[in-house]
Amino acid sequence: MIGYESELIEKVNRLKKERKAVILAHNYQVPEVQDVSDFVGDSLELSLKAARTDAEVIVFCGVHFMAETAAILCPGKKVLMPDINSGCPMADMITANDVRAMKSAHPGAIVVCYVNTSAEVKAESDICCTSSNAVKVVQSVPSEKDIIFIPDKHLGKFVEEQAGRKMILFDGYCPSHVRMMSEELHRVKGAFRDAPVLAHPETPAEISGEADHVLSTSGILRVAHELSASTIIVGTEPGIIHRLKKENPEKTFVPACQWCNCANMKMNTLEKIFWALEDLSNEVVVPEKIRLKARHAVDRMLAIAP
Ligand code: CIZ
Ligand code: SF4
């Protein structure tokens, strides 16, 4: 490790103690950010960690909706982002007004929102879900009810198939996962013939349809550990490969896509973590009225699929 980086890590660790802070990093973060963090996980795992810690400050290394979800679950704690501009383009595709318009076009429908949404959109929704519990959440809705599923159409289509249920889908998508192409997947599969493919449900059907397992990031980490295969093809944002390798040093992980990095996830750096801790800057605050309504949607999810 270069001297500058190890000095920075020392400073971050010292400030973290002084500020009674905890650093949380999403599975897609750059390696040095994952390594300086107290916990690495998916957005819900991290928000639940945030709610359970007695730290006063949470530095959330992910994208904006994730820090908001932590703020929704942890009133009274300061939630900071290393870079306040790291947003999720998929979450930004839908506004609270769009949800209100869909609800008036489909009166009585239950709105299930993917966690990749703003607090305002969650506040307009009935139940939240993540990629690991979306099927269970949808199956919990009484069969006579229509379901509006927002914002990811690819996750929506996957859930429709798994739950055996048609839904009203919004036209959103993840710009990183839709860059995954079948030609590239076929090339990688050809080069590693016995390797199973683990893909995220944000990938289009032509990718997820060819996967051996379609899973959230936490699911990919769990199944990669369980599988006996020595080489595994990973169909999601390649940032996850750092943790996969760390936890399974004897296995080889091959990305299904070389150009599917999420630029927003990569905006967080060690320097920005240090600055946020030093200045207690970039706080994410959710207005109380919105927070309570959004919390209701998250709590309904936790009651169905903790
Ligand atoms: O919920 C998350 O962390 C996201 C966005 C993806 C996943 O599958 O973990
Ligand atoms: Fe959003 Fe996709 Fe980036 Fe996740 S990988 S934060 S869904 S743009």
CSV table of C-alpha atoms and ligand atoms in Angstrom, one decimal:
chain,number,residue,atom,x,y,z
A,1,MET,CA,0.0,0.0,0.0
A,2,ILE,CA,1.4,3.5,-0.9
A,3,GLY,CA,2.3,5.7,2.1
A,4,TYR,CA,-0.3,8.3,1.2
A,5,GLU,CA,-3.1,5.8,1.3
A,6,SER,CA,-2.1,4.2,4.6
A,7,GLU,CA,-1.8,7.6,6.2
A,8,LEU,CA,-5.3,8.5,4.9
A,9,ILE,CA,-6.7,5.2,6.3
A,10,GLU,CA,-5.1,6.0,9.7
A,11,LYS,CA,-6.6,9.5,9.7
A,12,VAL,CA,-10.0,8.0,8.7
A,13,ASN,CA,-9.8,5.5,11.6
A,14,ARG,CA,-8.8,8.1,14.1
A,15,LEU,CA,-11.6,10.6,13.1
A,16,LYS,CA,-14.1,7.7,13.1
A,17,LYS,CA,-13.4,7.1,16.8
A,18,GLU,CA,-13.5,10.9,17.6
A,19,ARG,CA,-16.9,11.3,15.8
A,20,LYS,CA,-18.3,8.0,17.2
A,21,ALA,CA,-19.0,7.1,13.6
A,22,VAL,CA,-19.5,3.9,11.6
A,23,ILE,CA,-18.6,3.5,7.9
A,24,LEU,CA,-20.9,1.4,5.8
A,25,ALA,CA,-20.1,0.4,2.2
A,26,HIS,CA,-22.2,-1.2,-0.5
A,27,ASN,CA,-21.0,-4.3,-2.3
A,28,TYR,CA,-20.4,-2.2,-5.4
A,29,GLN,CA,-17.9,0.2,-3.8
A,30,VAL,CA,-14.2,0.4,-4.9
A,31,PRO,CA,-11.9,-2.0,-3.0
A,32,GLU,CA,-10.2,0.6,-0.7
A,33,VAL,CA,-13.6,2.0,0.4
A,34,GLN,CA,-14.9,-1.5,1.2
A,35,ASP,CA,-11.7,-2.2,3.1
A,36,VAL,CA,-11.9,0.9,5.3
A,37,SER,CA,-15.5,0.2,6.2
A,38,ASP,CA,-17.0,-1.5,9.3
A,39,PHE,CA,-19.6,-3.4,7.2
A,40,VAL,CA,-20.0,-4.2,3.6
A,41,GLY,CA,-23.4,-5.3,2.3
A,42,ASP,CA,-26.5,-4.6,0.3
A,43,SER,CA,-28.6,-1.5,0.9
A,44,LEU,CA,-31.0,-3.1,3.4
A,45,GLU,CA,-28.4,-5.0,5.3
A,46,LEU,CA,-26.5,-1.7,5.7
A,47,SER,CA,-29.6,0.3,6.7
A,48,LEU,CA,-30.4,-2.3,9.4
A,49,LYS,CA,-26.8,-2.2,10.6
A,50,ALA,CA,-27.2,1.6,10.8
A,51,ALA,CA,-30.4,1.2,12.8
A,52,ARG,CA,-28.8,-1.2,15.3
A,53,THR,CA,-25.5,0.5,15.9
A,54,ASP,CA,-25.0,2.9,18.8
A,55,ALA,CA,-22.7,5.1,16.6
A,56,GLU,CA,-23.9,8.7,16.3
A,57,VAL,CA,-22.7,9.2,12.8
A,58,ILE,CA,-23.1,6.9,9.8
A,59,VAL,CA,-21.0,7.4,6.7
A,60,PHE,CA,-22.9,5.7,4.0
A,61,CYS,CA,-20.8,4.8,1.0
A,62,GLY,CA,-23.3,3.9,-1.7
A,63,VAL,CA,-25.8,6.1,-3.6
A,64,HIS,CA,-28.3,8.7,-2.4
A,65,PHE,CA,-31.4,6.4,-2.0
A,66,MET,CA,-29.4,4.1,0.3
A,67,ALA,CA,-28.3,6.9,2.6
A,68,GLU,CA,-32.0,8.1,2.6
A,69,THR,CA,-33.1,4.5,3.6
A,70,ALA,CA,-30.7,4.6,6.5
A,71,ALA,CA,-32.0,8.0,7.5
A,72,ILE,CA,-35.6,6.7,7.3
A,73,LEU,CA,-34.7,3.9,9.7
A,74,CYS,CA,-32.4,5.9,12.0
A,75,PRO,CA,-34.0,9.2,13.2
A,76,GLY,CA,-31.6,10.9,15.5
A,77,LYS,CA,-28.5,9.7,13.8
A,78,LYS,CA,-26.4,11.8,11.4
A,79,VAL,CA,-26.2,10.1,8.0
A,80,LEU,CA,-23.4,11.4,5.8
A,81,MET,CA,-22.5,10.7,2.2
A,82,PRO,CA,-18.8,11.0,1.1
A,83,ASP,CA,-20.2,12.5,-2.2
A,84,ILE,CA,-23.7,13.9,-2.0
A,85,ASN,CA,-23.9,13.8,-5.8
A,86,SER,CA,-23.7,10.1,-6.1
A,87,GLY,CA,-27.3,9.3,-7.1
A,88,CYS,CA,-28.9,6.3,-8.7
A,89,PRO,CA,-30.0,7.0,-12.3
A,90,MET,CA,-32.7,4.3,-11.9
A,91,ALA,CA,-34.1,5.9,-8.8
A,92,ASP,CA,-34.1,9.3,-10.5
A,93,MET,CA,-36.2,7.9,-13.4
A,94,ILE,CA,-39.4,8.1,-11.2
A,95,THR,CA,-40.9,11.0,-9.2
A,96,ALA,CA,-43.6,11.1,-6.5
A,97,ASN,CA,-45.8,12.8,-9.2
A,98,ASP,CA,-45.3,9.8,-11.5
A,99,VAL,CA,-46.5,7.5,-8.7
A,100,ARG,CA,-49.5,9.6,-8.0
A,101,ALA,CA,-50.4,9.5,-11.7
A,102,MET,CA,-50.1,5.7,-11.9
A,103,LYS,CA,-52.3,5.4,-8.8
A,104,SER,CA,-55.0,7.6,-10.2
A,105,ALA,CA,-54.9,5.6,-13.5
A,106,HIS,CA,-55.2,2.3,-11.5
A,107,PRO,CA,-57.4,3.1,-8.4
A,108,GLY,CA,-57.1,0.5,-5.7
A,109,ALA,CA,-53.8,-1.0,-6.9
A,110,ILE,CA,-51.1,-1.7,-4.4
A,111,VAL,CA,-47.8,0.1,-5.1
A,112,VAL,CA,-44.7,-2.1,-4.5
A,113,CYS,CA,-41.5,0.0,-4.8
A,114,TYR,CA,-38.0,-1.3,-5.2
A,115,VAL,CA,-35.7,0.1,-2.6
A,116,ASN,CA,-33.9,2.0,-5.4
A,117,THR,CA,-36.3,4.9,-5.1
A,118,SER,CA,-36.2,8.3,-3.3
A,119,ALA,CA,-37.8,8.7,0.1
A,120,GLU,CA,-40.6,10.8,-1.6
A,121,VAL,CA,-41.4,7.9,-3.9
A,122,LYS,CA,-41.4,5.4,-1.0
A,123,ALA,CA,-43.8,7.7,0.8
A,124,GLU,CA,-46.3,7.3,-2.1
A,125,SER,CA,-45.9,3.5,-2.0
A,126,ASP,CA,-47.6,0.8,0.0
A,127,ILE,CA,-44.7,-1.7,0.4
A,128,CYS,CA,-41.0,-1.5,-0.3
A,129,CYS,CA,-38.9,-4.5,-1.5
A,130,THR,CA,-35.3,-5.3,-2.4
A,131,SER,CA,-34.1,-7.7,-5.0
A,132,SER,CA,-33.7,-10.4,-2.4
A,133,ASN,CA,-37.3,-10.3,-1.1
A,134,ALA,CA,-39.3,-8.8,-4.1
A,135,VAL,CA,-41.0,-12.2,-5.0
A,136,LYS,CA,-42.1,-12.7,-1.4
A,137,VAL,CA,-43.4,-9.2,-1.1
A,138,VAL,CA,-45.4,-9.5,-4.3
A,139,GLN,CA,-46.8,-12.9,-3.3
A,140,SER,CA,-48.0,-11.3,0.0
A,141,VAL,CA,-50.4,-9.0,-1.9
A,142,PRO,CA,-54.0,-10.5,-2.0
A,143,SER,CA,-54.6,-12.0,-5.5
A,144,GLU,CA,-57.6,-9.8,-6.2
A,145,LYS,CA,-55.5,-6.7,-6.0
A,146,ASP,CA,-53.7,-5.1,-8.9
A,147,ILE,CA,-50.0,-4.4,-8.3
A,148,ILE,CA,-48.1,-1.4,-9.6
A,149,PHE,CA,-44.4,-2.3,-9.5
A,150,ILE,CA,-41.8,0.6,-9.7
A,151,PRO,CA,-39.3,1.5,-11.1
A,152,ASP,CA,-37.3,-1.4,-12.5
A,153,LYS,CA,-39.0,-3.1,-15.4
A,154,HIS,CA,-36.4,-5.9,-15.6
A,155,LEU,CA,-36.7,-6.8,-11.9
A,156,GLY,CA,-40.5,-6.4,-12.4
A,157,LYS,CA,-40.6,-8.9,-15.3
A,158,PHE,CA,-38.5,-11.4,-13.3
A,159,VAL,CA,-40.8,-11.1,-10.3
A,160,GLU,CA,-43.9,-11.5,-12.6
A,161,GLU,CA,-42.4,-14.8,-13.8
A,162,GLN,CA,-41.4,-16.1,-10.4
A,163,ALA,CA,-44.6,-15.1,-8.6
A,164,GLY,CA,-46.8,-16.1,-11.5
A,165,ARG,CA,-48.5,-12.7,-11.4
A,166,LYS,CA,-49.0,-9.9,-14.0
A,167,MET,CA,-48.2,-6.4,-12.7
A,168,ILE,CA,-48.4,-2.8,-13.9
A,169,LEU,CA,-44.7,-2.0,-14.6
A,170,PHE,CA,-43.0,1.3,-14.8
A,171,ASP,CA,-40.5,1.8,-17.6
A,172,GLY,CA,-37.3,2.2,-15.4
A,173,TYR,CA,-34.0,0.4,-15.6
A,174,CYS,CA,-30.4,0.3,-14.3
A,175,PRO,CA,-28.2,1.9,-17.0
A,176,SER,CA,-25.2,-0.3,-15.8
A,177,HIS,CA,-27.0,-3.6,-15.8
A,178,VAL,CA,-28.7,-3.1,-19.2
A,179,ARG,CA,-25.2,-2.7,-20.7
A,180,MET,CA,-24.7,-6.4,-20.2
A,181,MET,CA,-25.0,-8.1,-23.6
A,182,SER,CA,-25.7,-11.7,-24.6
A,183,GLU,CA,-22.8,-11.8,-27.1
A,184,GLU,CA,-20.4,-11.0,-24.3
A,185,LEU,CA,-22.0,-13.5,-21.9
A,186,HIS,CA,-21.8,-16.2,-24.6
A,187,ARG,CA,-18.1,-15.4,-25.2
A,188,VAL,CA,-17.4,-15.7,-21.4
A,189,LYS,CA,-19.4,-18.8,-21.1
A,190,GLY,CA,-17.5,-20.3,-24.1
A,191,ALA,CA,-14.2,-19.5,-22.4
A,192,PHE,CA,-15.3,-21.0,-19.0
A,193,ARG,CA,-17.5,-23.9,-20.0
A,194,ASP,CA,-18.3,-25.4,-16.6
A,195,ALA,CA,-18.7,-22.1,-14.8
A,196,PRO,CA,-22.1,-21.4,-13.4
A,197,VAL,CA,-23.6,-17.9,-14.1
A,198,LEU,CA,-24.9,-15.8,-11.2
A,199,ALA,CA,-26.9,-12.8,-12.4
A,200,HIS,CA,-28.7,-9.9,-10.8
A,201,PRO,CA,-32.4,-9.4,-11.6
A,202,GLU,CA,-31.7,-5.9,-12.8
A,203,THR,CA,-30.2,-7.5,-15.9
A,204,PRO,CA,-32.5,-7.8,-19.0
A,205,ALA,CA,-34.3,-11.1,-19.5
A,206,GLU,CA,-31.8,-12.3,-22.2
A,207,ILE,CA,-29.1,-12.3,-19.5
A,208,SER,CA,-31.1,-13.4,-16.4
A,209,GLY,CA,-32.8,-16.1,-18.6
A,210,GLU,CA,-29.4,-17.7,-19.2
A,211,ALA,CA,-28.2,-17.5,-15.6
A,212,ASP,CA,-28.1,-20.5,-13.3
A,213,HIS,CA,-29.1,-18.4,-10.4
A,214,VAL,CA,-30.7,-14.9,-10.4
A,215,LEU,CA,-29.9,-13.2,-7.1
A,216,SER,CA,-29.5,-10.0,-5.2
A,217,THR,CA,-25.9,-9.0,-4.3
A,218,SER,CA,-26.2,-10.6,-0.9
A,219,GLY,CA,-27.6,-13.7,-2.6
A,220,ILE,CA,-24.7,-13.8,-5.1
A,221,LEU,CA,-22.3,-13.7,-2.2
A,222,ARG,CA,-24.1,-16.5,-0.3
A,223,VAL,CA,-24.5,-18.8,-3.4
A,224,ALA,CA,-20.9,-18.2,-4.6
A,225,HIS,CA,-19.7,-19.5,-1.2
A,226,GLU,CA,-22.0,-22.5,-1.3
A,227,LEU,CA,-21.3,-23.6,-4.9
A,228,SER,CA,-18.5,-26.2,-5.3
A,229,ALA,CA,-17.5,-24.8,-8.8
A,230,SER,CA,-14.0,-23.3,-8.8
A,231,THR,CA,-14.8,-20.6,-11.4
A,232,ILE,CA,-18.0,-18.5,-11.3
A,233,ILE,CA,-19.3,-16.0,-13.9
A,234,VAL,CA,-20.7,-12.9,-12.2
A,235,GLY,CA,-23.5,-11.0,-13.9
A,236,THR,CA,-23.7,-7.8,-11.9
A,237,GLU,CA,-21.8,-4.6,-11.2
A,238,PRO,CA,-18.1,-5.8,-11.0
A,239,GLY,CA,-17.4,-4.0,-7.7
A,240,ILE,CA,-18.8,-7.1,-6.0
A,241,ILE,CA,-15.8,-9.2,-7.2
A,242,HIS,CA,-13.5,-7.6,-4.6
A,243,ARG,CA,-15.6,-9.1,-1.8
A,244,LEU,CA,-16.2,-12.4,-3.6
A,245,LYS,CA,-12.5,-12.9,-4.0
A,246,LYS,CA,-11.8,-11.9,-0.4
A,247,GLU,CA,-14.3,-14.3,1.0
A,248,ASN,CA,-13.5,-17.2,-1.5
A,249,PRO,CA,-9.8,-16.9,-2.2
A,250,GLU,CA,-9.7,-20.4,-3.7
A,251,LYS,CA,-12.2,-19.5,-6.4
A,252,THR,CA,-12.0,-17.5,-9.6
A,253,PHE,CA,-14.7,-14.9,-10.4
A,254,VAL,CA,-15.1,-13.7,-14.0
A,255,PRO,CA,-17.3,-10.7,-14.8
A,256,ALA,CA,-20.0,-11.3,-17.4
A,257,CYS,CA,-19.5,-7.7,-18.5
A,258,GLN,CA,-16.3,-5.5,-18.6
A,259,TRP,CA,-18.2,-2.2,-19.1
A,260,CYS,CA,-21.0,-2.4,-16.5
A,261,ASN,CA,-19.4,-0.3,-13.8
A,262,CYS,CA,-21.8,2.1,-12.0
A,263,ALA,CA,-20.1,5.4,-12.2
A,264,ASN,CA,-22.2,6.8,-9.3
A,265,MET,CA,-21.1,4.0,-7.0
A,266,LYS,CA,-17.5,4.7,-7.8
A,267,MET,CA,-17.7,8.4,-6.8
A,268,ASN,CA,-16.9,7.6,-3.2
A,269,THR,CA,-13.2,7.7,-2.3
A,270,LEU,CA,-11.1,7.5,0.8
A,271,GLU,CA,-10.5,11.3,0.6
A,272,LYS,CA,-14.2,12.0,0.4
A,273,ILE,CA,-14.8,9.7,3.4
A,274,PHE,CA,-12.2,11.7,5.3
A,275,TRP,CA,-13.6,15.1,4.4
A,276,ALA,CA,-17.2,14.0,5.3
A,277,LEU,CA,-16.0,12.8,8.7
A,278,GLU,CA,-13.8,15.9,9.3
A,279,ASP,CA,-16.5,18.5,8.4
A,280,LEU,CA,-19.6,16.3,9.2
A,281,SER,CA,-20.7,17.4,5.8
A,282,ASN,CA,-23.1,16.0,3.2
A,283,GLU,CA,-25.8,15.1,5.7
A,284,VAL,CA,-28.8,13.4,4.2
A,285,VAL,CA,-32.0,14.6,5.9
A,286,VAL,CA,-35.5,13.3,5.1
A,287,PRO,CA,-38.3,15.6,6.1
A,288,GLU,CA,-40.3,14.0,9.0
A,289,LYS,CA,-43.6,13.8,7.2
A,290,ILE,CA,-42.0,12.0,4.3
A,291,ARG,CA,-39.9,9.9,6.6
A,292,LEU,CA,-42.9,8.5,8.5
A,293,LYS,CA,-44.8,7.6,5.3
A,294,ALA,CA,-41.7,6.0,3.7
A,295,ARG,CA,-41.0,4.2,7.0
A,296,HIS,CA,-44.4,2.6,6.8
A,297,ALA,CA,-43.6,1.1,3.4
A,298,VAL,CA,-40.2,-0.2,4.7
A,299,ASP,CA,-41.8,-1.6,7.9
A,300,ARG,CA,-44.4,-3.4,5.8
A,301,MET,CA,-41.6,-5.1,3.9
A,302,LEU,CA,-39.7,-6.0,7.0
A,303,ALA,CA,-42.9,-7.6,8.5
A,304,ILE,CA,-43.2,-9.8,5.4
A,305,ALA,CA,-39.6,-10.5,4.7
A,306,PRO,CA,-37.3,-9.5,7.6
B,1,CIZ,O1,-30.3,-3.3,-2.5
B,1,CIZ,C1,-29.2,-3.3,-3.0
B,1,CIZ,O2,-28.2,-3.1,-2.3
B,1,CIZ,C2,-29.1,-3.3,-4.4
B,1,CIZ,C3,-29.3,-2.0,-5.1
B,1,CIZ,C4,-28.8,-4.4,-5.1
B,1,CIZ,C5,-28.6,-5.7,-4.5
B,1,CIZ,O3,-29.0,-6.6,-5.1
B,1,CIZ,O4,-28.1,-5.8,-3.4
B,2,SF4,FE1,-28.5,2.5,-9.6
B,2,SF4,FE2,-27.7,0.6,-11.3
B,2,SF4,FE3,-25.9,2.1,-10.0
B,2,SF4,FE4,-27.4,0.3,-8.6
B,2,SF4,S1,-25.9,-0.2,-10.3
B,2,SF4,S2,-26.9,2.4,-8.1
B,2,SF4,S3,-29.3,0.4,-9.8
B,2,SF4,S4,-27.4,2.8,-11.5
